[in-house]
Amino acid sequence: MSENVVHIGKVADSHFDVIIIGAGASGLMCAATAGYQGKSVLVIDHAPKAAAKIRISGGGKCNFTNMDVTPANFICQNPHFVKSALSRYPSAAFIELVDRHGLEYEERELGKLFCKERASDLIQILRTECDWAGVEIAVKTEVGSVRYNNQTYLLNTSLGELKTKKLVVATGALSFPKLKASGLGYDIARQFGLNVISTAPGLVPLVFEGKWQTRFSDLSGLAMDVSVTAGNQTFVEAILFTHNGLSGPGILQASNYWKAGNKIVINLLPHIDVYQALLDLKQSSGSVSKWLNEFWPKRFTQMWMGLNPIENELANVPNEALQNFANGMTHWELYPEKTAGYDKAEVTLGGVDTDEISSKTFESKKQPGLYFIGEVLDVTGHLGGYNFQWAWASAVACGLEV
Ligand SMILES: Cc1cc2nc3c(=O)[nH]c(=O)nc-3n(C[C@H](O)[C@H](O)[C@H](O)COP(=O)(O)OP(=O)(O)OC[C@H]3O[C@@H](n4cnc5c(N)ncnc54)[C@H](O)[C@@H]3O)c2cc1C
């Protein structure tokens, strides 16, 4: 199947058992699953190509799942909502699928699985599955309106009027508008009276202003292994200094829990007892900056010593001052100005309220035949392949039921 193919033949029939809006991760997975159940399935998408986010994800290698997926890796107003789908379709099931297609992949830190070659290999697997399941895919297709009449959904689209009794909304969320992200899924939810929880950029860099922006800009490109705390969550992962603030996995993770006006707290030496190490250094008459350079990039040590002056040799420094110096390093409090916004966010927090949706079938409790899957829901995964795992798991649960 070529990339941009539009199967006008069957689409002209206009009536399908299942229509899925969104040919992204969850849409394609749901389509193949429903197709294998013997359903006639059409997937429509306004983008020029299917699954654009998979293509660019994970630096072009797509972190497609994680070896260790638990409900605690997800943010949702109802923390129990994700349990059923995740347990019915665990990461092992997706790994079994890609193994069957001979995908080469590698495990990186913290159980993250990435394609070895390119993310488009994974798109090809999904497209092949859709092909085998007899799914029709129509890209470059705009949805004008959706109506419900006589237990049938009538979609006014650029392909003409399409009809179905089962409409699956797999339109994703607002992040990365340049990849054709849109709020259509939320609009459809509201149109049928479903509550939508207010959205915000997630897994996103944090922006600083004033003196901190200047300082971080001077350090731009440096990375450090630290722990970052926002709200009541702590992540031990790397941070990266950027031209206007902080990024890197530790910051992206923390951004999901950061609220405007609040602080983040960084422990610059999370793996050691810093006060004890300073006492030992005092005993051995070692140099503080030399010691710090064993853990940090030199330019950061320089900045830190400039902001937190202490004698380089500790012999005459009182222990109380050592304790304060240690606390400064383990509880570095920073107040970001804002996030870098949807343009730079990997995901969107909030979305269709899961109280409105069956966690078994993903059908709306209010509106028969209307389903929501993937990121359009108020479910956001941590960094590490969890968002794709949610897309696969919610899609399969829905695809088996539609
Ligand atoms: C830069 C980046 C990197 C990422 N890396 C990772 C990663 O490595 N691991 C991970 O787990 N997650 C990653 N994610 C998150 C992951 O891509 C999403 O969580 C996942 O794609 C959500 O799947 P979905 O099917 O819900 O939505 P999507 O995959 O976004 O698919 C939605 C589809 O709906 C279509 N659509 C939207 N609006 C309309 C409309 N009005 N009409 C018709 N079609 C429409 C879109 O064109 C798109 O094809 C990353 C995201 C970004 C932006």
Short mmCIF file of C-alpha atoms in Angstrom, two decimals, residues 55-205:
data_model
loop_
_atom_site.label_atom_id
_atom_site.label_comp_id
_atom_site.label_asym_id
_atom_site.label_seq_id
_atom_site.Cartn_x
_atom_site.Cartn_y
_atom_site.Cartn_z
CA ARG A 55 7.50 8.91 12.23
CA ILE A 56 9.17 11.68 14.24
CA SER A 57 8.85 10.17 17.72
CA GLY A 58 11.80 9.07 19.79
CA GLY A 59 14.22 11.07 17.62
CA GLY A 60 13.01 9.13 14.54
CA LYS A 61 13.35 5.73 16.28
CA CYS A 62 9.98 5.70 18.12
CA ASN A 63 10.03 4.61 21.75
CA PHE A 64 7.05 2.36 21.06
CA THR A 65 6.55 0.75 24.47
CA ASN A 66 8.21 -0.01 27.79
CA MET A 67 9.14 -3.29 29.45
CA ASP A 68 7.56 -2.15 32.70
CA VAL A 69 4.12 -0.56 32.29
CA THR A 70 1.94 0.06 35.34
CA PRO A 71 -1.09 2.32 35.93
CA ALA A 72 1.23 4.53 38.01
CA ASN A 73 2.91 5.61 34.75
CA PHE A 74 -0.26 7.46 33.71
CA ILE A 75 -1.96 10.68 34.73
CA CYS A 76 -5.76 10.61 34.63
CA GLN A 77 -8.41 12.10 36.91
CA ASN A 78 -9.64 8.55 37.47
CA PRO A 79 -6.43 6.57 38.14
CA HIS A 80 -8.32 3.25 37.82
CA PHE A 81 -9.52 3.95 34.27
CA VAL A 82 -6.37 2.71 32.51
CA LYS A 83 -6.13 -0.62 34.38
CA SER A 84 -8.46 -2.79 32.32
CA ALA A 85 -7.08 -1.94 28.86
CA LEU A 86 -3.44 -2.07 30.01
CA SER A 87 -3.88 -5.48 31.56
CA ARG A 88 -5.77 -6.88 28.56
CA TYR A 89 -3.13 -5.61 26.12
CA PRO A 90 0.23 -5.39 27.95
CA SER A 91 3.48 -4.31 26.34
CA ALA A 92 4.35 -8.00 25.82
CA ALA A 93 1.42 -8.26 23.39
CA PHE A 94 2.71 -5.38 21.29
CA ILE A 95 6.24 -6.81 21.39
CA GLU A 96 4.82 -10.11 20.15
CA LEU A 97 3.20 -8.23 17.23
CA VAL A 98 6.40 -6.46 16.16
CA ASP A 99 8.39 -9.69 16.60
CA ARG A 100 6.01 -11.41 14.18
CA HIS A 101 6.84 -8.72 11.62
CA GLY A 102 10.58 -9.08 12.25
CA LEU A 103 11.06 -5.53 13.54
CA GLU A 104 14.54 -4.94 14.91
CA TYR A 105 14.45 -3.00 18.16
CA GLU A 106 16.62 -2.27 21.17
CA GLU A 107 16.05 -1.77 24.88
CA ARG A 108 17.48 1.42 26.35
CA GLU A 109 17.57 2.78 29.90
CA LEU A 110 14.51 2.35 32.14
CA GLY A 111 12.99 -0.37 29.95
CA LYS A 112 12.35 1.86 26.90
CA LEU A 113 12.05 -0.02 23.58
CA PHE A 114 13.06 1.78 20.37
CA CYS A 115 13.16 0.75 16.70
CA LYS A 116 16.74 -0.07 15.78
CA GLU A 117 16.56 1.49 12.33
CA ARG A 118 13.66 3.89 11.80
CA ALA A 119 10.21 4.63 13.16
CA SER A 120 8.68 4.26 9.71
CA ASP A 121 9.30 0.49 10.02
CA LEU A 122 6.65 0.50 12.73
CA ILE A 123 4.22 2.49 10.57
CA GLN A 124 4.73 -0.11 7.87
CA ILE A 125 3.77 -2.85 10.33
CA LEU A 126 0.54 -1.05 11.23
CA ARG A 127 -0.28 -0.43 7.58
CA THR A 128 0.40 -4.07 6.72
CA GLU A 129 -1.90 -5.17 9.54
CA CYS A 130 -4.59 -2.81 8.21
CA ASP A 131 -4.09 -4.19 4.71
CA TRP A 132 -4.40 -7.80 5.89
CA ALA A 133 -7.52 -6.88 7.87
CA GLY A 134 -9.10 -5.27 4.78
CA VAL A 135 -9.15 -1.74 6.23
CA GLU A 136 -9.67 1.26 3.96
CA ILE A 137 -7.56 4.35 4.70
CA ALA A 138 -8.36 7.77 3.29
CA VAL A 139 -5.83 10.49 4.02
CA LYS A 140 -6.19 14.16 3.01
CA THR A 141 -9.83 13.90 4.06
CA GLU A 142 -11.47 16.76 5.94
CA VAL A 143 -14.37 16.21 8.32
CA GLY A 144 -16.86 19.08 8.07
CA SER A 145 -19.54 17.93 10.47
CA VAL A 146 -20.84 14.89 12.34
CA ARG A 147 -24.58 14.27 12.85
CA TYR A 148 -26.47 11.46 14.55
CA ASN A 149 -29.77 10.34 13.12
CA ASN A 150 -31.64 7.04 13.31
CA GLN A 151 -28.82 5.40 15.27
CA THR A 152 -26.44 6.31 12.46
CA TYR A 153 -23.54 8.77 12.33
CA LEU A 154 -23.49 10.90 9.19
CA LEU A 155 -20.12 12.46 8.45
CA ASN A 156 -19.94 15.32 6.03
CA THR A 157 -16.42 14.99 4.59
CA SER A 158 -14.37 16.06 1.61
CA LEU A 159 -15.05 12.53 0.24
CA GLY A 160 -18.79 13.12 0.47
CA GLU A 161 -21.25 11.88 3.09
CA LEU A 162 -20.12 8.79 5.01
CA LYS A 163 -22.34 6.66 7.25
CA THR A 164 -21.67 4.34 10.15
CA LYS A 165 -23.27 3.02 13.31
CA LYS A 166 -19.91 2.98 15.12
CA LEU A 167 -17.78 6.10 15.11
CA VAL A 168 -14.34 5.94 16.75
CA VAL A 169 -12.63 9.25 17.55
CA ALA A 170 -8.84 8.72 17.46
CA THR A 171 -7.84 12.27 16.64
CA GLY A 172 -5.09 12.59 19.27
CA ALA A 173 -4.52 15.87 21.03
CA LEU A 174 -3.22 19.42 20.57
CA SER A 175 0.56 18.92 20.73
CA PHE A 176 2.63 19.54 17.62
CA PRO A 177 0.09 21.46 15.50
CA LYS A 178 2.59 21.44 12.63
CA LEU A 179 1.79 17.70 12.31
CA LYS A 180 -1.91 18.53 11.87
CA ALA A 181 -2.92 18.03 15.50
CA SER A 182 -6.40 19.44 16.08
CA GLY A 183 -9.12 19.74 18.68
CA LEU A 184 -11.75 17.98 16.56
CA GLY A 185 -12.03 15.10 19.04
CA TYR A 186 -12.88 17.50 21.87
CA ASP A 187 -15.43 19.29 19.64
CA ILE A 188 -17.18 16.00 18.84
CA ALA A 189 -17.19 15.07 22.53
CA ARG A 190 -18.76 18.42 23.50
CA GLN A 191 -21.26 18.22 20.64
CA PHE A 192 -22.62 15.00 22.17
CA GLY A 193 -22.68 16.43 25.68
CA LEU A 194 -19.49 14.81 27.04
CA ASN A 195 -17.32 16.69 29.50
CA VAL A 196 -13.79 17.63 28.36
CA ILE A 197 -11.19 18.28 31.05
CA SER A 198 -9.19 21.41 30.33
CA THR A 199 -5.98 20.74 28.43
CA ALA A 200 -2.35 21.83 28.89
CA PRO A 201 0.96 21.00 27.21
CA GLY A 202 2.70 17.96 28.77
CA LEU A 203 6.18 16.41 28.43
CA VAL A 204 7.35 19.88 27.52
CA PRO A 205 10.48 22.02 28.14
#
